[in-house]
CSV table of C-alpha atoms in Angstrom, one decimal:
chain,number,residue,atom,x,y,z
A,1,MET,CA,-190.5,-86.1,216.3
A,2,THR,CA,-192.2,-87.1,219.5
A,3,VAL,CA,-190.0,-88.0,222.5
A,4,LYS,CA,-191.2,-90.6,225.0
A,5,PRO,CA,-191.9,-89.2,228.4
A,6,ASP,CA,-189.2,-91.2,230.1
A,7,ILE,CA,-186.5,-90.2,227.6
A,8,LYS,CA,-187.6,-86.6,227.9
A,9,GLN,CA,-187.3,-86.7,231.7
A,10,GLU,CA,-184.0,-88.4,231.6
A,11,THR,CA,-182.7,-85.8,229.1
A,12,ILE,CA,-183.8,-82.9,231.1
A,13,GLU,CA,-182.3,-84.3,234.3
A,14,ASN,CA,-179.1,-84.9,232.4
A,15,ILE,CA,-178.9,-81.2,231.2
A,16,SER,CA,-179.8,-80.1,234.7
A,17,SER,CA,-176.9,-82.0,236.1
A,18,PHE,CA,-174.6,-79.6,234.2
A,19,ILE,CA,-176.4,-76.3,234.8
A,20,PHE,CA,-178.1,-77.1,238.2
A,21,ASN,CA,-181.3,-75.3,237.1
A,22,PHE,CA,-184.1,-77.9,236.3
A,23,PRO,CA,-186.7,-75.3,234.9
A,24,MET,CA,-183.9,-73.9,232.6
A,25,ALA,CA,-183.2,-77.5,231.5
A,26,GLU,CA,-186.8,-77.8,230.7
A,27,SER,CA,-186.6,-74.7,228.6
A,28,LEU,CA,-183.5,-75.8,226.8
A,29,PHE,CA,-185.3,-79.1,226.0
A,30,GLN,CA,-188.3,-77.5,224.5
A,31,SER,CA,-186.2,-75.0,222.5
A,32,ILE,CA,-183.9,-77.7,220.9
A,33,GLU,CA,-186.8,-80.2,220.4
A,34,THR,CA,-188.7,-77.6,218.6
A,35,GLY,CA,-185.8,-77.2,216.1
A,36,LEU,CA,-185.3,-80.9,215.8
A,37,ARG,CA,-189.0,-81.3,214.7
A,38,LYS,CA,-188.4,-79.2,211.6
A,39,GLN,CA,-186.2,-80.6,208.7
A,40,ALA,CA,-185.3,-77.1,207.7
A,41,VAL,CA,-183.4,-76.5,210.9
A,42,HIS,CA,-179.7,-77.5,210.9
A,43,PHE,CA,-177.4,-78.2,213.8
A,44,ALA,CA,-173.8,-79.0,213.8
A,45,GLY,CA,-174.5,-82.5,214.9
A,46,GLY,CA,-177.0,-84.8,216.6
A,47,ASN,CA,-180.5,-86.1,216.1
A,48,THR,CA,-181.7,-85.9,219.6
A,49,VAL,CA,-182.1,-83.2,222.2
A,50,TRP,CA,-179.1,-84.6,224.3
A,51,ASP,CA,-176.9,-84.9,221.3
A,52,VAL,CA,-177.5,-81.2,220.2
A,53,PHE,CA,-176.9,-80.1,223.9
A,54,LYS,CA,-173.8,-82.4,224.4
A,55,GLN,CA,-172.3,-81.1,221.0
A,56,SER,CA,-172.8,-77.5,222.1
A,57,LEU,CA,-171.1,-78.3,225.6
A,58,ASP,CA,-168.2,-80.2,223.9
A,59,ALA,CA,-167.6,-77.3,221.5
A,60,ALA,CA,-167.3,-74.9,224.4
A,61,ILE,CA,-164.9,-77.3,226.3
A,62,LYS,CA,-162.8,-77.8,223.1
A,63,ASN,CA,-162.6,-74.1,222.7
A,64,ILE,CA,-161.3,-73.7,226.2
A,65,GLU,CA,-158.9,-76.6,226.0
A,66,ASP,CA,-157.5,-75.3,222.7
A,67,ASP,CA,-156.7,-71.9,224.3
A,68,PRO,CA,-153.1,-71.7,225.5
A,69,ARG,CA,-154.4,-70.5,229.0
A,70,GLY,CA,-156.0,-74.0,229.4
A,71,ILE,CA,-152.6,-75.4,230.3
A,72,LEU,CA,-152.2,-72.8,233.0
A,73,PHE,CA,-155.6,-73.6,234.3
A,74,LYS,CA,-154.8,-77.3,234.8
A,75,ARG,CA,-151.5,-76.2,236.6
A,76,LEU,CA,-153.7,-73.9,238.8
A,77,ILE,CA,-155.9,-76.8,240.0
A,78,ARG,CA,-152.8,-79.1,240.4
A,79,PHE,CA,-150.4,-76.8,242.1
A,80,GLY,CA,-152.1,-73.4,242.7
A,81,PRO,CA,-150.7,-69.9,243.0
A,82,PRO,CA,-147.8,-69.0,245.5
A,83,ARG,CA,-148.7,-69.1,249.2
A,84,ASP,CA,-150.6,-66.2,250.6
A,85,ASN,CA,-147.5,-64.7,252.4
A,86,ALA,CA,-145.0,-65.7,249.8
A,87,PRO,CA,-143.0,-62.8,248.1
A,88,GLN,CA,-143.9,-61.6,244.6
A,89,SER,CA,-143.2,-64.2,242.0
A,90,LEU,CA,-142.8,-62.9,238.5
A,91,THR,CA,-141.6,-66.1,236.9
A,92,SER,CA,-142.1,-69.9,237.4
A,93,ASP,CA,-140.5,-73.1,236.1
A,94,GLY,CA,-143.5,-73.4,233.7
A,95,LYS,CA,-144.5,-76.9,235.3
A,96,THR,CA,-145.7,-76.4,238.9
A,97,ILE,CA,-146.6,-73.4,241.1
A,98,LEU,CA,-147.8,-70.5,238.9
A,99,SER,CA,-146.2,-67.1,239.0
A,100,ASP,CA,-148.3,-64.0,240.0
A,101,PRO,CA,-148.8,-63.1,236.3
A,102,GLU,CA,-149.6,-66.6,235.3
A,103,TRP,CA,-152.4,-66.9,237.9
A,104,GLY,CA,-153.6,-63.5,237.0
A,105,LYS,CA,-154.1,-64.9,233.4
A,106,CYS,CA,-156.0,-67.8,234.7
A,107,VAL,CA,-158.5,-65.6,236.6
A,108,GLU,CA,-159.1,-63.5,233.6
A,109,PHE,CA,-159.4,-66.8,231.5
A,110,ILE,CA,-161.9,-68.3,233.9
A,111,PHE,CA,-164.1,-65.2,234.0
A,112,SER,CA,-163.8,-63.7,230.6
A,113,HIS,CA,-163.7,-66.9,228.6
A,114,MET,CA,-164.8,-70.0,230.4
A,115,ILE,CA,-168.0,-68.6,232.1
A,116,ASN,CA,-168.8,-66.4,229.0
A,117,ARG,CA,-168.4,-69.3,226.6
A,118,PHE,CA,-170.7,-71.6,228.7
A,119,LYS,CA,-173.5,-69.1,229.2
A,120,GLY,CA,-173.2,-68.1,225.5
A,121,GLU,CA,-173.9,-71.6,224.4
A,122,LEU,CA,-177.1,-71.7,226.6
A,123,ALA,CA,-178.3,-68.5,225.1
A,124,GLU,CA,-177.9,-69.8,221.7
A,125,LEU,CA,-179.8,-73.0,222.5
A,126,LEU,CA,-182.6,-71.0,224.2
A,127,GLY,CA,-182.7,-68.7,221.2
A,128,ILE,CA,-183.9,-71.5,218.7
A,129,HIS,CA,-187.6,-71.6,219.7
A,130,PRO,CA,-188.3,-67.8,219.6
A,131,CYS,CA,-186.3,-67.5,216.3
A,132,LEU,CA,-188.4,-70.1,214.7
A,133,GLU,CA,-191.6,-68.3,215.9
A,134,LEU,CA,-190.3,-65.1,214.3
A,135,MET,CA,-189.6,-66.9,211.0
A,136,LYS,CA,-193.1,-68.3,210.9
A,137,ASN,CA,-194.6,-64.8,211.4
A,138,LEU,CA,-192.5,-63.4,208.6
A,139,GLU,CA,-193.5,-66.2,206.2
A,140,GLU,CA,-197.2,-65.7,207.0
A,141,GLU,CA,-196.6,-61.9,206.3
A,142,ASN,CA,-194.9,-62.8,203.1
A,143,ARG,CA,-191.7,-61.3,204.2
A,144,LEU,CA,-189.8,-64.5,203.9
A,145,PRO,CA,-190.2,-67.2,201.3
A,146,GLY,CA,-191.7,-70.5,202.7
A,147,ASN,CA,-188.6,-72.6,201.8
A,148,VAL,CA,-186.1,-70.9,204.0
A,149,HIS,CA,-183.8,-73.1,206.1
A,150,ILE,CA,-182.1,-72.0,209.3
A,151,TYR,CA,-178.4,-73.0,210.2
A,152,TRP,CA,-177.5,-72.7,213.8
A,153,GLY,CA,-174.3,-72.3,215.9
A,154,ASP,CA,-171.3,-74.3,214.7
A,155,ALA,CA,-173.1,-75.4,211.6
A,156,ILE,CA,-171.9,-72.0,210.2
A,157,ARG,CA,-168.3,-71.1,209.3
A,158,GLU,CA,-167.3,-67.8,207.8
A,159,TYR,CA,-164.1,-66.4,206.4
A,160,SER,CA,-162.2,-63.3,207.5
A,161,ARG,CA,-159.8,-61.2,205.6
A,162,ILE,CA,-156.1,-61.7,206.3
A,163,LYS,CA,-154.4,-58.8,208.0
A,164,GLY,CA,-152.0,-57.0,205.7
A,165,LYS,CA,-149.5,-54.3,206.6
A,166,ASN,CA,-150.3,-52.1,209.5
A,167,ASP,CA,-153.1,-54.6,210.5
A,168,LYS,CA,-155.1,-53.5,207.6
A,169,PRO,CA,-157.5,-56.0,206.0
A,170,SER,CA,-155.8,-57.6,202.8
A,171,PRO,CA,-157.7,-58.8,199.7
A,172,MET,CA,-157.0,-62.4,200.8
A,173,TRP,CA,-159.3,-64.5,202.8
A,174,GLY,CA,-158.1,-66.7,205.7
A,175,ASN,CA,-159.3,-70.0,207.0
A,176,PRO,CA,-162.9,-70.5,207.9
A,177,ALA,CA,-164.0,-69.8,211.6
A,178,LYS,CA,-167.1,-69.5,213.6
A,179,GLY,CA,-169.7,-67.4,211.8
A,180,ALA,CA,-173.0,-65.8,212.8
A,181,ASP,CA,-174.9,-67.5,215.5
A,182,GLY,CA,-177.7,-68.2,212.9
A,183,LEU,CA,-178.4,-67.8,209.2
A,184,LEU,CA,-181.7,-67.9,207.4
A,185,VAL,CA,-180.8,-69.5,204.0
A,186,GLU,CA,-182.8,-70.2,201.0
A,187,HIS,CA,-181.3,-72.9,198.7
A,188,ILE,CA,-181.6,-71.9,195.1
A,189,ILE,CA,-182.8,-74.5,192.6
A,190,GLY,CA,-183.3,-74.2,188.9
A,191,SER,CA,-181.3,-71.4,187.4
A,192,GLY,CA,-178.4,-70.7,189.7
A,193,ALA,CA,-178.7,-74.0,191.5
A,194,GLY,CA,-176.0,-74.7,194.0
A,195,SER,CA,-176.2,-71.1,195.3
A,196,VAL,CA,-177.8,-69.8,198.4
A,197,MET,CA,-179.6,-66.6,199.3
A,198,ILE,CA,-179.1,-65.3,202.7
A,199,HIS,CA,-182.4,-63.8,204.0
A,200,GLY,CA,-181.4,-63.3,207.6
A,201,ILE,CA,-178.6,-63.0,210.2
A,202,VAL,CA,-178.9,-63.9,213.9
A,203,GLU,CA,-176.5,-62.6,216.6
A,204,ILE,CA,-177.0,-63.8,220.2
A,205,LYS,CA,-175.7,-62.3,223.4
A,206,SER,CA,-175.9,-63.7,226.9
A,207,MET,CA,-175.7,-60.2,228.3
A,208,THR,CA,-177.3,-56.9,227.6
A,209,VAL,CA,-175.7,-55.3,224.6
A,210,SER,CA,-176.8,-52.1,222.7
A,211,LYS,CA,-178.5,-52.2,219.4
A,212,ARG,CA,-175.8,-50.3,217.9
A,213,LYS,CA,-173.1,-52.7,218.9
A,214,ILE,CA,-175.0,-55.8,217.6
A,215,SER,CA,-175.9,-54.0,214.5
A,216,GLU,CA,-172.2,-53.5,213.8
A,217,GLN,CA,-171.5,-57.2,214.4
A,218,LEU,CA,-174.4,-58.2,212.0
A,219,ASP,CA,-172.9,-55.8,209.4
A,220,CYS,CA,-169.5,-57.5,210.0
A,221,HIS,CA,-171.0,-60.9,209.2
A,222,THR,CA,-172.6,-59.5,206.1
A,223,ARG,CA,-169.2,-58.4,204.8
A,224,ARG,CA,-167.5,-61.7,205.8
A,225,LEU,CA,-170.2,-63.6,203.7
A,226,SER,CA,-168.7,-61.9,200.6
A,227,GLY,CA,-165.7,-64.2,201.2
A,228,GLY,CA,-167.7,-67.5,200.8
A,229,LEU,CA,-169.4,-69.7,203.5
A,230,GLU,CA,-169.4,-73.2,205.0
A,231,LEU,CA,-172.8,-74.8,206.0
A,232,LEU,CA,-172.2,-78.2,207.7
A,233,LYS,CA,-168.9,-78.6,205.9
A,234,TYR,CA,-170.5,-77.9,202.5
A,235,LYS,CA,-168.2,-75.1,201.1
A,236,LEU,CA,-169.9,-72.3,199.1
A,237,PRO,CA,-167.5,-70.0,197.2
A,238,ALA,CA,-168.1,-66.4,197.2
A,239,GLU,CA,-169.9,-66.4,194.0
A,240,LYS,CA,-172.4,-68.8,195.2
A,241,VAL,CA,-173.4,-66.7,198.3
A,242,LYS,CA,-175.9,-64.1,197.6
A,243,ILE,CA,-177.5,-61.7,200.2
A,244,ALA,CA,-181.1,-60.5,200.1
A,245,ASN,CA,-180.9,-56.7,199.2
A,246,PRO,CA,-183.3,-55.2,200.2
A,247,GLY,CA,-185.1,-57.4,202.6
A,248,LEU,CA,-182.3,-58.8,204.7
A,249,ILE,CA,-183.7,-59.6,208.1
A,250,LYS,CA,-181.4,-58.9,211.1
A,251,ILE,CA,-182.2,-60.5,214.5
A,252,MET,CA,-180.6,-59.8,217.8
A,253,ILE,CA,-181.3,-62.1,220.7
A,254,VAL,CA,-180.7,-61.0,224.3
A,255,PRO,CA,-181.5,-62.1,227.8
A,256,SER,CA,-184.0,-60.3,230.1
A,257,ASN,CA,-182.9,-58.1,233.0
A,258,TRP,CA,-184.8,-59.6,235.9
A,259,LYS,CA,-182.7,-60.5,239.0
A,260,LEU,CA,-182.4,-63.7,240.9
A,261,SER,CA,-183.7,-63.8,244.4
A,262,ARG,CA,-181.1,-62.8,247.1
A,263,GLU,CA,-183.1,-64.5,249.8
A,264,PHE,CA,-181.9,-67.5,251.8
A,265,HIS,CA,-182.1,-69.3,255.0
A,266,PHE,CA,-180.1,-71.7,257.1
A,267,GLU,CA,-181.0,-75.4,257.6
A,268,GLU,CA,-179.3,-77.7,260.2
A,269,ASP,CA,-178.0,-81.0,259.0
A,270,LYS,CA,-178.0,-84.2,261.2
A,271,ASP,CA,-174.4,-83.6,262.2
A,272,GLY,CA,-175.3,-80.2,263.7
A,273,SER,CA,-173.7,-78.1,260.9
A,274,ARG,CA,-175.7,-75.5,259.2
A,275,ARG,CA,-175.9,-74.8,255.4
A,276,MET,CA,-177.2,-72.1,253.4
A,277,VAL,CA,-180.5,-72.9,251.4
A,278,PHE,CA,-181.6,-70.7,248.5
A,279,PRO,CA,-185.2,-70.7,246.9
A,280,GLU,CA,-185.7,-73.3,244.2
A,281,HIS,CA,-185.3,-72.3,240.7
A,282,ARG,CA,-188.6,-71.5,238.9
A,283,HIS,CA,-189.5,-70.7,235.4
A,284,PRO,CA,-189.6,-66.9,234.6
A,285,GLY,CA,-192.8,-65.3,234.9
A,286,ILE,CA,-192.5,-63.9,231.4
A,287,ASN,CA,-192.4,-65.2,227.8
A,288,ASN,CA,-189.8,-64.7,225.2
A,289,GLU,CA,-190.7,-61.3,223.5
A,290,ILE,CA,-190.2,-60.3,219.8
A,291,GLU,CA,-190.0,-56.6,218.8
A,292,GLU,CA,-189.4,-55.0,215.5
A,293,LEU,CA,-187.0,-52.1,216.3
A,294,GLU,CA,-187.1,-50.8,212.8
A,295,PRO,CA,-188.0,-52.2,209.4
A,296,GLY,CA,-186.3,-55.5,209.1
A,297,PHE,CA,-184.4,-55.3,212.5
A,298,PHE,CA,-185.8,-57.5,215.3
A,299,ARG,CA,-185.0,-57.9,218.9
A,300,ILE,CA,-185.9,-61.1,220.7
A,301,THR,CA,-185.7,-60.9,224.5
A,302,LEU,CA,-185.4,-64.3,226.1
A,303,ALA,CA,-187.5,-65.1,229.0
A,304,TRP,CA,-184.5,-66.2,230.9
A,305,SER,CA,-182.3,-63.4,232.3
A,306,LYS,CA,-178.7,-62.5,232.2
A,307,GLU,CA,-178.2,-63.4,235.8
A,308,ALA,CA,-179.9,-66.7,235.4
A,309,LEU,CA,-177.6,-67.4,232.4
A,310,GLU,CA,-174.6,-66.2,234.3
A,311,GLN,CA,-175.4,-68.5,237.4
A,312,ALA,CA,-175.6,-71.6,235.1
A,313,GLY,CA,-172.3,-70.6,233.5
A,314,TYR,CA,-170.6,-70.5,236.8
A,315,GLU,CA,-172.1,-73.9,237.6
A,316,MET,CA,-170.9,-75.3,234.3
A,317,THR,CA,-167.4,-73.8,234.7
A,318,TYR,CA,-167.2,-75.3,238.3
A,319,GLY,CA,-168.3,-78.7,236.9
A,320,TYR,CA,-165.6,-78.6,234.3
A,321,MET,CA,-163.1,-77.9,237.1
A,322,ALA,CA,-164.3,-81.0,238.7
A,323,GLU,CA,-163.8,-82.9,235.5
A,324,VAL,CA,-160.3,-81.5,235.1
A,325,GLY,CA,-159.6,-82.5,238.7
A,326,GLU,CA,-160.6,-86.0,237.9
A,327,HIS,CA,-157.7,-86.2,235.4
A,328,VAL,CA,-155.2,-84.2,237.3
A,329,TYR,CA,-155.7,-86.3,240.5
A,330,LEU,CA,-156.4,-89.6,238.7
A,331,ASN,CA,-153.8,-91.5,240.7
A,332,ARG,CA,-155.1,-90.8,244.3
A,333,GLU,CA,-152.1,-92.2,246.2
A,334,LYS,CA,-149.5,-90.4,244.1
A,335,ASP,CA,-151.1,-87.2,243.2
A,336,LEU,CA,-153.4,-86.3,246.2
A,337,PRO,CA,-152.0,-84.2,249.1
A,338,GLU,CA,-151.9,-86.3,252.3
A,339,ALA,CA,-154.8,-84.3,253.8
A,340,TRP,CA,-157.0,-85.0,250.8
A,341,GLN,CA,-156.5,-88.7,250.7
A,342,GLY,CA,-160.2,-89.4,251.5
A,343,MET,CA,-161.3,-87.3,248.6
A,344,SER,CA,-162.4,-88.4,245.0
A,345,PRO,CA,-160.5,-86.9,242.1
A,346,ALA,CA,-163.5,-84.7,241.4
A,347,GLU,CA,-163.8,-83.7,244.9
A,348,ALA,CA,-160.1,-82.7,245.0
A,349,GLY,CA,-160.6,-80.7,241.8
A,350,TYR,CA,-163.3,-78.7,243.6
A,351,ASN,CA,-161.2,-78.3,246.7
A,352,ALA,CA,-158.1,-77.3,244.8
A,353,ILE,CA,-159.8,-74.6,242.8
A,354,LYS,CA,-161.6,-73.2,245.9
A,355,GLN,CA,-158.2,-73.1,247.8
A,356,SER,CA,-156.6,-71.4,244.8
A,357,LEU,CA,-159.4,-68.8,244.6
A,358,TYR,CA,-159.1,-68.2,248.4
A,359,SER,CA,-155.4,-67.5,248.0
A,360,MET,CA,-155.7,-65.4,245.0
A,361,PRO,CA,-157.4,-62.2,246.4
A,362,LEU,CA,-154.9,-62.4,249.4
A,363,ARG,CA,-152.1,-61.8,246.8
A,364,GLY,CA,-154.1,-59.1,244.9
A,365,ARG,CA,-151.4,-56.6,245.7
A,366,PHE,CA,-149.3,-58.0,243.0
A,367,LEU,CA,-152.0,-57.8,240.3
A,368,SER,CA,-154.2,-55.2,238.8
A,369,LYS,CA,-157.3,-54.1,240.7
A,370,ARG,CA,-159.6,-55.8,237.8
A,371,LYS,CA,-158.0,-59.2,238.3
A,372,THR,CA,-158.1,-59.0,242.1
A,373,ASP,CA,-161.8,-58.0,241.9
A,374,LEU,CA,-162.4,-60.9,239.5
A,375,ALA,CA,-160.7,-63.3,241.9
A,376,ILE,CA,-162.8,-62.1,244.8
A,377,ARG,CA,-165.9,-62.5,242.8
A,378,LEU,CA,-165.0,-66.0,241.8
A,379,TYR,CA,-164.2,-67.0,245.3
A,380,ASN,CA,-167.4,-65.4,246.7
A,381,VAL,CA,-169.6,-67.2,244.1
A,382,TYR,CA,-168.1,-70.6,244.6
A,383,SER,CA,-168.0,-70.3,248.4
A,384,PHE,CA,-171.3,-68.6,249.1
A,385,GLY,CA,-173.5,-69.1,245.9
A,386,TYR,CA,-174.1,-66.8,243.1
A,387,PRO,CA,-176.9,-64.6,244.5
A,388,LEU,CA,-174.8,-63.5,247.5
A,389,GLY,CA,-171.3,-63.7,246.0
A,390,ILE,CA,-171.9,-61.7,242.7
A,391,ASP,CA,-172.8,-58.5,244.6
A,392,SER,CA,-170.0,-58.3,247.1
A,393,LYS,CA,-166.9,-56.3,246.2
A,394,GLU,CA,-164.9,-57.6,249.3
A,395,MET,CA,-164.0,-61.2,250.2
A,396,LEU,CA,-166.9,-62.7,252.1
A,397,TRP,CA,-166.3,-64.7,255.4
A,398,PRO,CA,-168.8,-67.1,257.2
A,399,GLU,CA,-169.2,-64.5,259.9
A,400,ASP,CA,-170.5,-62.0,257.3
A,401,ILE,CA,-173.5,-64.4,256.7
A,402,SER,CA,-174.8,-64.2,260.2
A,403,GLY,CA,-178.4,-65.5,260.2
A,404,ASP,CA,-181.6,-65.8,258.3
A,405,LYS,CA,-182.5,-63.4,255.7
A,406,GLY,CA,-185.6,-62.6,253.7
């Protein structure tokens, strides 16, 4: 599949409009396109790079909106937490201003679920290219058959055992749910037709995780496969799913550890105001790296780092807040506060969440230290940018950023 230059450029720009990192958008395009070129690579949906990226984005958003805390999040944007100096509020009317426990849940939701889900999707998409490179190497070394297919992301659904008494697994299997991040699958023909042989399992993380922990998760997927499998809605009962033994390939994909630049300078706008300017994003100075940690267990280290993925995750989360704001403040005259009447619904969404984030740390005395720290981190990043905001343990103020650095 050859993509026309103008379509390629437009797609990369569209992806970049979500993650605000053009070089990473180029890497995402290359990784997805590499998979689409091969008939043996299967995604959950889409025949173009944009389709695959959008499907991944939509899956993350659906996951967010299906969470019960998603309703609290919309109330947070529309009504916010109690005012800074208001007394502790343990309950709410369930419709307007959030109680202290409710906005605490929102902070946890934004940080531990929304941001993590977005950056996790990016890591999955970036992992396609190096995983295919590893498969090619293994085929050339006769460690994989040449007819192996790879199923990726939401194309895979696995089953889990239903919990029995005392939360112990029962013999019964529940409904299918998200499975491994990738499966290397051989479709068996001839004798045993209709069955599949699993030759490899892929687990992808957007943060640094130990080999031991990922190994445990890979083993968990192996156990779940004994309950059957769904590949692109095609249901395979347990007796049709076989696992290569010996010879099962285990693959962990993790980001690099390099840090984003903390340098910045100020530029003066025509109206005399000053704004902070950070260095332009650049491609990493390293390539994806493949290592065999032990026979049959591989670690792929992405060229893109944990911080780069996390920064993009913050940007995607903030963009989603604007989309929610567009719906929450759709009727400008009715819904927008008087002071915001000149704003678009999206701008109101941005303003509302920033205002809420500003209020949250000031009410931290009513919450755990962890949730207060998360609120401070969110406020700092969205007010002063990821490179500066992520390191500060205290609320930043404009006077803290006093001049040129770097």
